[in-house]
mmCIF file of C-alpha atoms in Angstrom:
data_model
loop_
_atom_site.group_PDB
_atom_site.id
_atom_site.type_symbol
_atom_site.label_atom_id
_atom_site.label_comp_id
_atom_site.label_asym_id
_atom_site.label_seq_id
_atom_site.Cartn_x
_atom_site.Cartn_y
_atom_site.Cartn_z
ATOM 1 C CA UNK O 85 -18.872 9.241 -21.186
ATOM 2 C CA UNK O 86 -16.367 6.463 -21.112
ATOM 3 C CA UNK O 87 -14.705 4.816 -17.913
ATOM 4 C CA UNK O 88 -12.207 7.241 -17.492
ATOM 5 C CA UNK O 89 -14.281 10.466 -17.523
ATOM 6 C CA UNK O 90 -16.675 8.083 -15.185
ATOM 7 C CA UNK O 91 -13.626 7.515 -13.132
ATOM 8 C CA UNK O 92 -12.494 10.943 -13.382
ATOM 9 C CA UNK O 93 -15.603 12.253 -11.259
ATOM 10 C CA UNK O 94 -15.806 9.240 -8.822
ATOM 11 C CA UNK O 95 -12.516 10.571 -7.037
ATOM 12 C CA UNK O 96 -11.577 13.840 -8.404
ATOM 13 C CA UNK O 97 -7.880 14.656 -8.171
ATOM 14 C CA UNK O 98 -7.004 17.579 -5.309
ATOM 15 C CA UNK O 99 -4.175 19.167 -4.064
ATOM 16 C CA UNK O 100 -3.251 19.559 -0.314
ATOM 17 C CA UNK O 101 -0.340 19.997 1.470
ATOM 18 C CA UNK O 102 1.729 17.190 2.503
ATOM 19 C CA UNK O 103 2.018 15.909 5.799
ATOM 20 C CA UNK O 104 5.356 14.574 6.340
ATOM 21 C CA UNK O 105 5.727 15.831 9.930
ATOM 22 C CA UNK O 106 2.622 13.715 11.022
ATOM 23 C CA UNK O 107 3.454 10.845 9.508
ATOM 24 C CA UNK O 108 6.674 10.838 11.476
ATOM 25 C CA UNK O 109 4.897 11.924 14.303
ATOM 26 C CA UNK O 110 2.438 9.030 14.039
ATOM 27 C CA UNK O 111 5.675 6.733 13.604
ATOM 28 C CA UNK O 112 7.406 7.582 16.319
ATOM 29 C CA UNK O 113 3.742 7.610 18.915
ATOM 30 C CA UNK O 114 2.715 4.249 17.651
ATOM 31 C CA UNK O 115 4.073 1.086 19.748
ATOM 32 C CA UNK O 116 3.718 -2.278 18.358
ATOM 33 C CA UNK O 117 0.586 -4.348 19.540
ATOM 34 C CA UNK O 118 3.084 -7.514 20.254
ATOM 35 C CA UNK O 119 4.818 -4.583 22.887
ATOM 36 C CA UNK O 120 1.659 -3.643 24.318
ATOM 37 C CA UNK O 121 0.391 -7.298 24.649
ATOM 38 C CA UNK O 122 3.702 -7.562 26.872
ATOM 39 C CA UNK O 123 2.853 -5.060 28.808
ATOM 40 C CA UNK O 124 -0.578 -5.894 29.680
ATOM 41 C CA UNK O 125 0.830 -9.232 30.212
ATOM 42 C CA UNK O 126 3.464 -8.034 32.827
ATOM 43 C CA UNK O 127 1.042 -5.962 34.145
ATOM 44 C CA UNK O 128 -1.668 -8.725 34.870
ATOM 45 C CA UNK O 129 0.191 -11.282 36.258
ATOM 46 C CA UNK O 130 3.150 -9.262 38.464
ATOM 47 C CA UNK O 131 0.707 -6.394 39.355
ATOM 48 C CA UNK O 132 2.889 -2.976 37.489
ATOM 49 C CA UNK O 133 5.816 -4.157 38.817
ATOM 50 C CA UNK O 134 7.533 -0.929 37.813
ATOM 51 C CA UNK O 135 11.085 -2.383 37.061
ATOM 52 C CA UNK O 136 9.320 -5.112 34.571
ATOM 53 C CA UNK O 137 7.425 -2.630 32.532
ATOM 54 C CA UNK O 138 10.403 -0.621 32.479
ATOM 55 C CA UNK O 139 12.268 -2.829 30.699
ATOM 56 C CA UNK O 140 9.351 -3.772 28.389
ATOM 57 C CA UNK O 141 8.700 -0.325 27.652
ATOM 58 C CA UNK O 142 12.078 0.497 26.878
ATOM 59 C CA UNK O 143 12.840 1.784 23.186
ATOM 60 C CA UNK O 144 13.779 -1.152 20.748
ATOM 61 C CA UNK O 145 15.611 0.302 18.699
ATOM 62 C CA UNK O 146 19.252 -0.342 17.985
ATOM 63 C CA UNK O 147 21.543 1.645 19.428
ATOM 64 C CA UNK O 148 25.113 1.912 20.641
ATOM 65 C CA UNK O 149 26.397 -0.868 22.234
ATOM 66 C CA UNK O 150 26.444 -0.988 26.204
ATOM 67 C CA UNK O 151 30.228 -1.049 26.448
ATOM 68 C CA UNK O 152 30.337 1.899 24.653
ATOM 69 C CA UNK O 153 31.835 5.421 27.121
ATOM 70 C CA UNK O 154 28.165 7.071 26.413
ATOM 71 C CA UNK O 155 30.344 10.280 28.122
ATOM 72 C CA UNK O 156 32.054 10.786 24.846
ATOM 73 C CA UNK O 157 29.924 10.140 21.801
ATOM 74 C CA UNK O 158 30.494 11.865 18.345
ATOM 75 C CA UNK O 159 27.919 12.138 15.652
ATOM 76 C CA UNK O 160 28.376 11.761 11.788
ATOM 77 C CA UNK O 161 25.367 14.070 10.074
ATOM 78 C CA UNK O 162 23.409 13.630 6.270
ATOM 79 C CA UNK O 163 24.668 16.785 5.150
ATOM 80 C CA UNK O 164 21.714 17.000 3.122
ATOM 81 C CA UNK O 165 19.115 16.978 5.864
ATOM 82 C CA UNK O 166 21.007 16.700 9.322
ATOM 83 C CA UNK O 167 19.950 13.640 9.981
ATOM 84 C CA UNK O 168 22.504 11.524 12.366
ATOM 85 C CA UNK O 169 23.691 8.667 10.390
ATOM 86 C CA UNK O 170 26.463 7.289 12.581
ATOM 87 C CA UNK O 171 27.367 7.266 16.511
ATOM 88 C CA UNK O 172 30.522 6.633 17.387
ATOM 89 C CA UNK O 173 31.882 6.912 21.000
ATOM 90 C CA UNK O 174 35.196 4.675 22.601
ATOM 91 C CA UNK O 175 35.171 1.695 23.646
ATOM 92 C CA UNK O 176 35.134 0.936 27.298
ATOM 93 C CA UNK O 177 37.942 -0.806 28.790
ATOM 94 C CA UNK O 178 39.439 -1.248 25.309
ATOM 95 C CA UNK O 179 41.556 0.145 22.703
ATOM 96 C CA UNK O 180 39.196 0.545 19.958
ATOM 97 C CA UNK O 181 35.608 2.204 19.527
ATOM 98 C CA UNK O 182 31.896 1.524 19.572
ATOM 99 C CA UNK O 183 29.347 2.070 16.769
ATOM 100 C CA UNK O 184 25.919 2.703 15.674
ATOM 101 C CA UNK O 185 25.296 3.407 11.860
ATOM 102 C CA UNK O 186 21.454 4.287 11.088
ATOM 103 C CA UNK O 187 20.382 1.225 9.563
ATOM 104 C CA UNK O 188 20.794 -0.700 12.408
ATOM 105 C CA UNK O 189 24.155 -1.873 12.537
ATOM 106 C CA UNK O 190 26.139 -2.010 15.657
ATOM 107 C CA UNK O 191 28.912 -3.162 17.718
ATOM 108 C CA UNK O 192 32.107 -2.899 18.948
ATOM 109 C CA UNK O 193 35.814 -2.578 17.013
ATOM 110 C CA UNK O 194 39.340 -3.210 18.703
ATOM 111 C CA UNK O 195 42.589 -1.032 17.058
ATOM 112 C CA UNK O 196 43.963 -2.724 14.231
ATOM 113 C CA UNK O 197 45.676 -2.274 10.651
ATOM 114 C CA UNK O 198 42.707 -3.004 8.807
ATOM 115 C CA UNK O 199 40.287 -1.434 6.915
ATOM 116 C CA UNK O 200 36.793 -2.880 6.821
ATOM 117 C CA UNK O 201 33.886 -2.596 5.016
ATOM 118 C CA UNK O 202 30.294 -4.412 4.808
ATOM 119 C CA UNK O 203 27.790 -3.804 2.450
ATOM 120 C CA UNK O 204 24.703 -3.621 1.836
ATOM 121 C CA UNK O 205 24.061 -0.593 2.291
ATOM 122 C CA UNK O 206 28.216 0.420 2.232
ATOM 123 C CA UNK O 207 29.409 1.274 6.016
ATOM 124 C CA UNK O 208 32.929 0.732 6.516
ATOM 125 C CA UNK O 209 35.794 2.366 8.505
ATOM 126 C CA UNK O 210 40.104 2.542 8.445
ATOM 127 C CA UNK O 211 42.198 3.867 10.851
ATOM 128 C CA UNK O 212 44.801 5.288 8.135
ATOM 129 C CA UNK O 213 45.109 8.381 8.609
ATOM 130 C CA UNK O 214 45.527 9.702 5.322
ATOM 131 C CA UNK O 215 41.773 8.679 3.510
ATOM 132 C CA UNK O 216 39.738 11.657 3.325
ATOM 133 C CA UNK O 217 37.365 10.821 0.810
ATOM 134 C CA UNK O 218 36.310 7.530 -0.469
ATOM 135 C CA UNK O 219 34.160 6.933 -3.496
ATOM 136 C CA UNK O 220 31.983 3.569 -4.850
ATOM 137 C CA UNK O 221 30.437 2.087 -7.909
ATOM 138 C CA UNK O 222 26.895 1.503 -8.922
ATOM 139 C CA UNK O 223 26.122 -1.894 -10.638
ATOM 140 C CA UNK O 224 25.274 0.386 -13.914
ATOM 141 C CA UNK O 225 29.057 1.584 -13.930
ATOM 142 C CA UNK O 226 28.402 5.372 -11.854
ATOM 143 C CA UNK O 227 30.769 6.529 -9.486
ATOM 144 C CA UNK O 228 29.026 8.054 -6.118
ATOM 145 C CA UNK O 229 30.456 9.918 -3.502
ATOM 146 C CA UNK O 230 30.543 8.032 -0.065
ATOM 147 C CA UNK O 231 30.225 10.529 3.079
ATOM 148 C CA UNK O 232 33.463 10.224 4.583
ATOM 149 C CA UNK O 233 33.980 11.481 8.572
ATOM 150 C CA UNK O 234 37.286 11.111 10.811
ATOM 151 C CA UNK O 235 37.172 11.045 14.351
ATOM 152 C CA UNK O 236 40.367 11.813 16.325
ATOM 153 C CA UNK O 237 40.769 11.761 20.361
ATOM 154 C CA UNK O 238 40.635 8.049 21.226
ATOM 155 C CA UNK O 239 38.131 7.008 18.265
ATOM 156 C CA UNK O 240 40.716 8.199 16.380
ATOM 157 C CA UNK O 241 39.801 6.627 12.770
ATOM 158 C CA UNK O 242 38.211 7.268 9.845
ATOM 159 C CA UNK O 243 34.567 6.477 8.793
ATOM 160 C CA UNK O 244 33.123 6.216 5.348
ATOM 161 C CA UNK O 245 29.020 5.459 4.460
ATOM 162 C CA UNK O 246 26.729 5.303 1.611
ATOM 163 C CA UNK O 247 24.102 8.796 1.919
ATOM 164 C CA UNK O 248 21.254 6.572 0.493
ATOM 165 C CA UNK O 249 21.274 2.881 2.336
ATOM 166 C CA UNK O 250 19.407 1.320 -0.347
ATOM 167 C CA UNK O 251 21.915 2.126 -2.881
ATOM 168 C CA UNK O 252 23.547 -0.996 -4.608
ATOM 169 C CA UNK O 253 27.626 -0.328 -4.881
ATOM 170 C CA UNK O 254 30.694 -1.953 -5.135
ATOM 171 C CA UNK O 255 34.376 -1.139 -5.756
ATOM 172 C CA UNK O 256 35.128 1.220 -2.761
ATOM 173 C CA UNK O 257 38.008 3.341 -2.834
ATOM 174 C CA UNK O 258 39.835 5.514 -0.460
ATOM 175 C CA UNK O 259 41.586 8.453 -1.351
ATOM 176 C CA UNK O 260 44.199 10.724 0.442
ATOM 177 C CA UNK O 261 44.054 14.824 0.287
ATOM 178 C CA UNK O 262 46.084 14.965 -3.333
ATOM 179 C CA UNK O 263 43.484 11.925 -4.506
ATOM 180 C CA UNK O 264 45.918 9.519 -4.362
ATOM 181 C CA UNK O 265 44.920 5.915 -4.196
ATOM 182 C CA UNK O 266 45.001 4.728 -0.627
ATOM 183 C CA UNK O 267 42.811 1.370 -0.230
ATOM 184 C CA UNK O 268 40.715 -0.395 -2.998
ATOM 185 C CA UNK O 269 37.918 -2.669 -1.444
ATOM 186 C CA UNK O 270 35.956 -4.924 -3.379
ATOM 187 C CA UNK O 271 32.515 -6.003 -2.398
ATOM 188 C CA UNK U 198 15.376 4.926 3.230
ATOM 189 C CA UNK U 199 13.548 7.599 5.007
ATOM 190 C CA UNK U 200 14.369 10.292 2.841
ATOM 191 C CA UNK U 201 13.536 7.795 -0.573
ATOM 192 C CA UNK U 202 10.282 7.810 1.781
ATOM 193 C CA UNK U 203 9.519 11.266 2.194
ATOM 194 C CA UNK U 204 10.178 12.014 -1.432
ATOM 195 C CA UNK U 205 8.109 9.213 -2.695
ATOM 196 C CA UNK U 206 5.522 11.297 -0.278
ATOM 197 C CA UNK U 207 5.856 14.438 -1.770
ATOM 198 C CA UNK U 208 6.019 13.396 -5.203
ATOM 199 C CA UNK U 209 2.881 11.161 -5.465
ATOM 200 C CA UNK U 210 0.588 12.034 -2.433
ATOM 201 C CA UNK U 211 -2.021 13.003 -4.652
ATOM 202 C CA UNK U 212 -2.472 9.938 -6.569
ATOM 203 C CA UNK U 213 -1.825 8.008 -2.830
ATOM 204 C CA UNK U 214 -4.853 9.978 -1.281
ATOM 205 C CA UNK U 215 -6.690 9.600 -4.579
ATOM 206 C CA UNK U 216 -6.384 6.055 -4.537
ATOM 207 C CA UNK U 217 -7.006 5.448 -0.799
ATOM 208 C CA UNK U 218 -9.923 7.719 -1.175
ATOM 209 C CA UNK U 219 -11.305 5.623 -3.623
ATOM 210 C CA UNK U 220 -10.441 2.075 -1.915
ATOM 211 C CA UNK U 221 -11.563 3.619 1.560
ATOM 212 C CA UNK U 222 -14.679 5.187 0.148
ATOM 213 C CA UNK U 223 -14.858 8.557 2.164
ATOM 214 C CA UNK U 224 -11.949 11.183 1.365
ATOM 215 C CA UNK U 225 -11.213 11.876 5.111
ATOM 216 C CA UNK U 226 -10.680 7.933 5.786
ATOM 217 C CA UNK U 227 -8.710 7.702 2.487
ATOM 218 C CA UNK U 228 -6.056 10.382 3.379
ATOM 219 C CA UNK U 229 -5.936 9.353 7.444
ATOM 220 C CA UNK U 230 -5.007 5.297 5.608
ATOM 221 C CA UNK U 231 -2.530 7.243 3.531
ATOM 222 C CA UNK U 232 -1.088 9.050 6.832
ATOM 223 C CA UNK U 233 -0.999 5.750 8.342
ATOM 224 C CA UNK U 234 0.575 3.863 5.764
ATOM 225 C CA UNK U 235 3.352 5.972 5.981
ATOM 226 C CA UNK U 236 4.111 6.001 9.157
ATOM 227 C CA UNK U 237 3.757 2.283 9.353
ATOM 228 C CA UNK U 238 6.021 2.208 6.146
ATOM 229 C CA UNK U 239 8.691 4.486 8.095
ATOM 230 C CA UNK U 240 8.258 1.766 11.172
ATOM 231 C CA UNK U 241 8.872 -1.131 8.960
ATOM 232 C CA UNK U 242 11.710 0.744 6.904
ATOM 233 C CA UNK U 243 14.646 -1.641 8.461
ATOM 234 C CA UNK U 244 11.876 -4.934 6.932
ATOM 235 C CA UNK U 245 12.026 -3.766 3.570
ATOM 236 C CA UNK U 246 14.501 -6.470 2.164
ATOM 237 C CA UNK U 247 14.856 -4.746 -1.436
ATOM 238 C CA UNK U 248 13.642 -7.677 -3.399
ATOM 239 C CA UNK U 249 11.138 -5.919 -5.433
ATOM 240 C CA UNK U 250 10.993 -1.540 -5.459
ATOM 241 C CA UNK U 251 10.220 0.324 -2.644
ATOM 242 C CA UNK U 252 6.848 2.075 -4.512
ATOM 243 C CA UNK U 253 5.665 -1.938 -5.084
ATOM 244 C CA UNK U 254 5.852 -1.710 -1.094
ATOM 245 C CA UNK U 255 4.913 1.534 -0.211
ATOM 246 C CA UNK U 256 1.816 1.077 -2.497
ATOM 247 C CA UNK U 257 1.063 -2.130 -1.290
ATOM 248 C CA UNK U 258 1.064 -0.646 2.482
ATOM 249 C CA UNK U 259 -1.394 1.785 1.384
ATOM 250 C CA UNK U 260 -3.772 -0.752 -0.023
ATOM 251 C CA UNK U 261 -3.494 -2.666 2.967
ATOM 252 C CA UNK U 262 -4.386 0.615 5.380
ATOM 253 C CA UNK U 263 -7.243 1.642 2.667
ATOM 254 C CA UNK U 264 -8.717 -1.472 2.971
ATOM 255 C CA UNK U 265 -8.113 -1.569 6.898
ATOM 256 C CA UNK U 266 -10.218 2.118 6.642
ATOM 257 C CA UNK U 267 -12.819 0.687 4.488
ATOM 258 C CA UNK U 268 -13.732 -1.936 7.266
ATOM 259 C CA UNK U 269 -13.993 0.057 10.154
ATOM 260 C CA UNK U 270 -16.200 2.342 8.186
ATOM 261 C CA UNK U 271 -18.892 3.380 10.810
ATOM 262 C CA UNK U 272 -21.770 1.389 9.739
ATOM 263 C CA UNK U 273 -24.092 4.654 9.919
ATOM 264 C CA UNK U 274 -22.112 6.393 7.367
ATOM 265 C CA UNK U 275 -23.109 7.157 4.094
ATOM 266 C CA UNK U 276 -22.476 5.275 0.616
ATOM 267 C CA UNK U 277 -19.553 5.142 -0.569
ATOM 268 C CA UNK U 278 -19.840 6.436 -3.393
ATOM 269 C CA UNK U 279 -22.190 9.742 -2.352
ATOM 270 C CA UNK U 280 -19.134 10.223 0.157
ATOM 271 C CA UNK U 281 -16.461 10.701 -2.366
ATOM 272 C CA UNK U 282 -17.626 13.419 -4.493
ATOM 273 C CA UNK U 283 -21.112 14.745 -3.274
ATOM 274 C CA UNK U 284 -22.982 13.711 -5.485
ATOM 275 C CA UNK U 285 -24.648 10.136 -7.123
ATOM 276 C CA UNK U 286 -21.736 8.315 -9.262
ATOM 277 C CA UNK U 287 -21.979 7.914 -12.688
ATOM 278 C CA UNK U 288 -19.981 5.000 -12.860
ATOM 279 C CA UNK U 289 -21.586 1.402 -11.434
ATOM 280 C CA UNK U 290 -18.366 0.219 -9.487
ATOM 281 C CA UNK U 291 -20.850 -1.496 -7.248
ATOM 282 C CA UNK U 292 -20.779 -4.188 -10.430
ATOM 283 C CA UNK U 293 -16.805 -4.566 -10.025
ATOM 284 C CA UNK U 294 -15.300 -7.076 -7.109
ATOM 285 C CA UNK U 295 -13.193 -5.426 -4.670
ATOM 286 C CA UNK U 296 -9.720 -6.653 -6.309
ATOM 287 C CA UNK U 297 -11.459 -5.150 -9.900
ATOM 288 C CA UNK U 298 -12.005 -1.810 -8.366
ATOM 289 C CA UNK U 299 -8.161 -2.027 -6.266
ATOM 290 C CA UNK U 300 -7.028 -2.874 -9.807
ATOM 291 C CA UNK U 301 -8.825 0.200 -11.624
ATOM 292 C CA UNK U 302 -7.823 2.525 -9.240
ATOM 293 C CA UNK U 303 -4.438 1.250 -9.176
ATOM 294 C CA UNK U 304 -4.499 1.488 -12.872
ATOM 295 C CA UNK U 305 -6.615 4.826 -13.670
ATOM 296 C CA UNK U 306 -5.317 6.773 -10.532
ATOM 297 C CA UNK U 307 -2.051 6.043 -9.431
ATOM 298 C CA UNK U 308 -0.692 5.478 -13.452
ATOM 299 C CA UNK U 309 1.173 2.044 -12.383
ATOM 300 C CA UNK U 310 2.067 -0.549 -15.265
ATOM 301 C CA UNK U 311 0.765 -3.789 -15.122
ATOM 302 C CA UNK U 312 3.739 -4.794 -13.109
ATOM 303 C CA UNK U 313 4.109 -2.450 -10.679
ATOM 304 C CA UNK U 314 0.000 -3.599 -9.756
ATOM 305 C CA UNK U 315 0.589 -6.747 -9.402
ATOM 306 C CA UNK U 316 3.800 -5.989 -7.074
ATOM 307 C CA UNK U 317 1.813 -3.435 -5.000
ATOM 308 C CA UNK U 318 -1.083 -6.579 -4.724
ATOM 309 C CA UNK U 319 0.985 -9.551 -4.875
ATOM 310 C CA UNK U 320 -0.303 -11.004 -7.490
ATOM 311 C CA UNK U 321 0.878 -11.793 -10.941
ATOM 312 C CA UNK U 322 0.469 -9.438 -14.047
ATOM 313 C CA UNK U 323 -1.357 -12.011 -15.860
ATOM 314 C CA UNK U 324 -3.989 -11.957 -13.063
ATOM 315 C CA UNK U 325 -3.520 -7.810 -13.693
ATOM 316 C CA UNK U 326 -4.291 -7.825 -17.165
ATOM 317 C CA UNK U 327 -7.042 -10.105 -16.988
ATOM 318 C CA UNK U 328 -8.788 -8.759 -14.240
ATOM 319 C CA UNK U 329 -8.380 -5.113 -15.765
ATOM 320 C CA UNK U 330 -10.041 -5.859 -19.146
ATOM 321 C CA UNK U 331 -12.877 -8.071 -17.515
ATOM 322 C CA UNK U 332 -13.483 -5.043 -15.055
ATOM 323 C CA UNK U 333 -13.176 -2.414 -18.144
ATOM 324 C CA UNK U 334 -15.763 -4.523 -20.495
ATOM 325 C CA UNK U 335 -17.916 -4.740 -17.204
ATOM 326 C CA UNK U 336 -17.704 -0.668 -16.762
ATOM 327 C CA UNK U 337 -18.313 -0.208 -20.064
ATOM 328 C CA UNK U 338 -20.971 -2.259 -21.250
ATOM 329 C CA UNK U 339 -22.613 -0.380 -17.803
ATOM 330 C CA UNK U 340 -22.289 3.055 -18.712
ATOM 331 C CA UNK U 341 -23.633 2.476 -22.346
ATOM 332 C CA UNK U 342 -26.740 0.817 -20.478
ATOM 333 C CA UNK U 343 -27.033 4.532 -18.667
ATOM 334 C CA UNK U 344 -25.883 6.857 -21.549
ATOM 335 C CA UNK U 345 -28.628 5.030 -24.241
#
C-alpha cells in the first residue's frame, strides 16, 4: 500500500448534498463578536437603555443613503438569479437620485450631462436617454455584456453594472437601440 | 461574489468536507467547519481585496475553521483517526506535524498545485514542496515498516 491508497482510506471521499441555504442562513444569524462586545458594553454600564442598543443592534450594512425618498425606491435584479443588485430611489430635496449598488457602494447624484463610471467592479450611470445597452472589455481582449437598467419618473436615467463584481474590465461602451455608438469610457 | 461563492460550493464541497474532515478529525466537525467557513466567507465577501484567487481564500477560511473544530474537539471524544473512517488507520499521520498533514491533505484531497497550497496557508511554495516530500518520505518509510 503506498501513501495514497493509505490516504485514500483515512478520509474516504462521499457524496452529500450541498448546503447552500444554511450557509446563508448561518451568514445572515451570525453577528460579529466586536457587535456583541458593544452591546454587552452598552448594556453594563447604561442598564438596556433601549434607544442605545437600538442603534448598536442596527444592521451594518450599506444601504441607501438617508436622503434618499425611501417612498419611491426601484430595484435593478441579476437576471440570472434575482438577486437585487442596485437600489435606486430620488433624491430628497434635490434634482437628482440616490443609490445603492450591491457591493457596497452608495451615495447620492445631482442631474447633470455626464456620464459616470467607477470601476472596480464596473457601476456607472448616464442620463442620455438613448443607451440601452452598454458592453466592456476583459484585460484578455473579451467583450462582456454589462446589465443595463433605465429608470424613468424622477430617477429618470440610465444604469449600467458588471453581473460578476469581481470581473476585471475596461473600455465601456454605450450603445443606442440600432447599436450605434453613444459614449466610450475608458477605465 | 456570492454567486462565484456558491458555485465554488457546489463544485468542490466534496474535496472541502474531505479535507476539513481530515484536518478536524471527526466527519461531523469537518463538514459543520466547512458550513462555517462559508458563511464566514459570504460575511467577509466585501474584505476579499482580489490580490490573490478567491479558492486561495476560500480554502484558506476552511483551514482556519477546520483547525478552529479540531480545538474545541470535546476532550472525551474518540481518536482521531478511529473517528474518520471506523476503523484503525493504516497510515501513521500521528508521525507528520500538523502543517505536514494540512499540506497532504491539501495536496492528496483537495488536488491544489503547489501554489495554490501555499496561497490557501500563506506560506511560500518552497516551504510547500519541501514540507510535502519530507512528510511523503516520512509516510512512506512508515508504511513499509507495517507492510514488511
Amino acid at each position: 500500500m503506498n501513501e495514497r491508497e493509505a490516504l485514500d482510506e483515512y478520509v474516504p471521499l462521499w457524496i452529500e448534498t450541498p448546503e447552500w441555504e444554511d450557509v446563508l442562513r448561518r451568514a445572515r444569524h451570525r453577528r460579529s463578536p466586536r457587535l456583541l462586545v458593544a452591546v454587552a458594553v452598552a448594556i453594563a454600564v447604561f442598564g438596556g437603555a433601549p434607544a442605545l442598543a437600538v442603534v448598536l443592534l442596527r444592521d451594518s450594512k450599506p444601504r441607501l443613503p438617508s436622503a434618499a425618498d425611501r417612498s419611491n425606491v426601484a430595484v435593478m435584479l441579476q437576471p440570472r438569479t434575482g438577486r437585487i443588485v442596485l437600489e435606486v430611489a430620488p433624491w430628497k430635496g434635490h434634482d437628482g437620485f440616490c443609490y445603492f449598488a450591491y457591493f457596497a457602494r452608495s451615495g447620492c447624484v445631482p442631474r447633470s450631462h455626464q456620464t459616470v463610471v467607477s470601476a472596480p467592479p464596473v457601476f456607472g450611470w448616464t442620463f442620455d436617454p438613448r443607451v440601452v445597452s452598454a458592453t466592456a472589455t476583459t484585460f484578455g481582449g473579451k467583450h462582456v455584456q454589462l446589465l443595463v437598467r433605465r429608470f424613468r419618473g424622477r430617477v429618470n436615467a440610465t444604469f449600467f453594472l458588471a453581473g460578476r463584481p469581481f470581473a476585471l474590465l475596461h473600455n465601456i461602451v454605450l450603445r443606442d437601440r440600432d447599436g450605434h455608438l453613444v459614449v466610450r469610457l475608458r477605465r | 461574489m456570492l454567486d462565484e461563492l456558491e458555485a465554488f460550493y457546489r463544485a468542490n464541497l466534496a474535496e472541502l468536507r474531505r479535507v476539513a474532515t481530515a484536518i478536524a478529525g471527526d466527519r461531523e466537525l469537518g463538514c459543520d467547519a466547512v458550513q462555517e467557513a462559508f458563511a464566514r466567507a459570504v460575511r467577509k465577501r466585501r474584505g476579499f481585496r482580489g490580490t490573490g484567487t478567491l479558492e486561495a481564500w476560500v480554502w484558506r477560511i476552511v483551514v482556519n475553521a477546520a483547525r478552529d473544530a479540531r480545538r474545541r474537539r470535546p476532550a472525551v471524544s474518540e481518536p482521531v483517526e478511529r473517528s474518520t473512517n471506523g476503523h484503525a488507520p493504516v497510515i501513521p499521520l500521528d508521525l507528520l506535524t500538523e502543517r505536514q498533514r494540512e499540506i497532504v491533505f491539501l495536496h492528496y484531497y483537495a488536488d491544489l498545485d503547489y501554489a495554490a497550497i501555499a496561497d490557501a496557508l500563506a506560506i511560500s511554495p518552497g516551504t510547500v514542496g519541501a514540507t510535502l516530500n519530507t512528510a511523503r518520505r516520512t509516510l512512506r518509510a512508515a508504511l513499509e515498516e507495517v507492510s514488511s
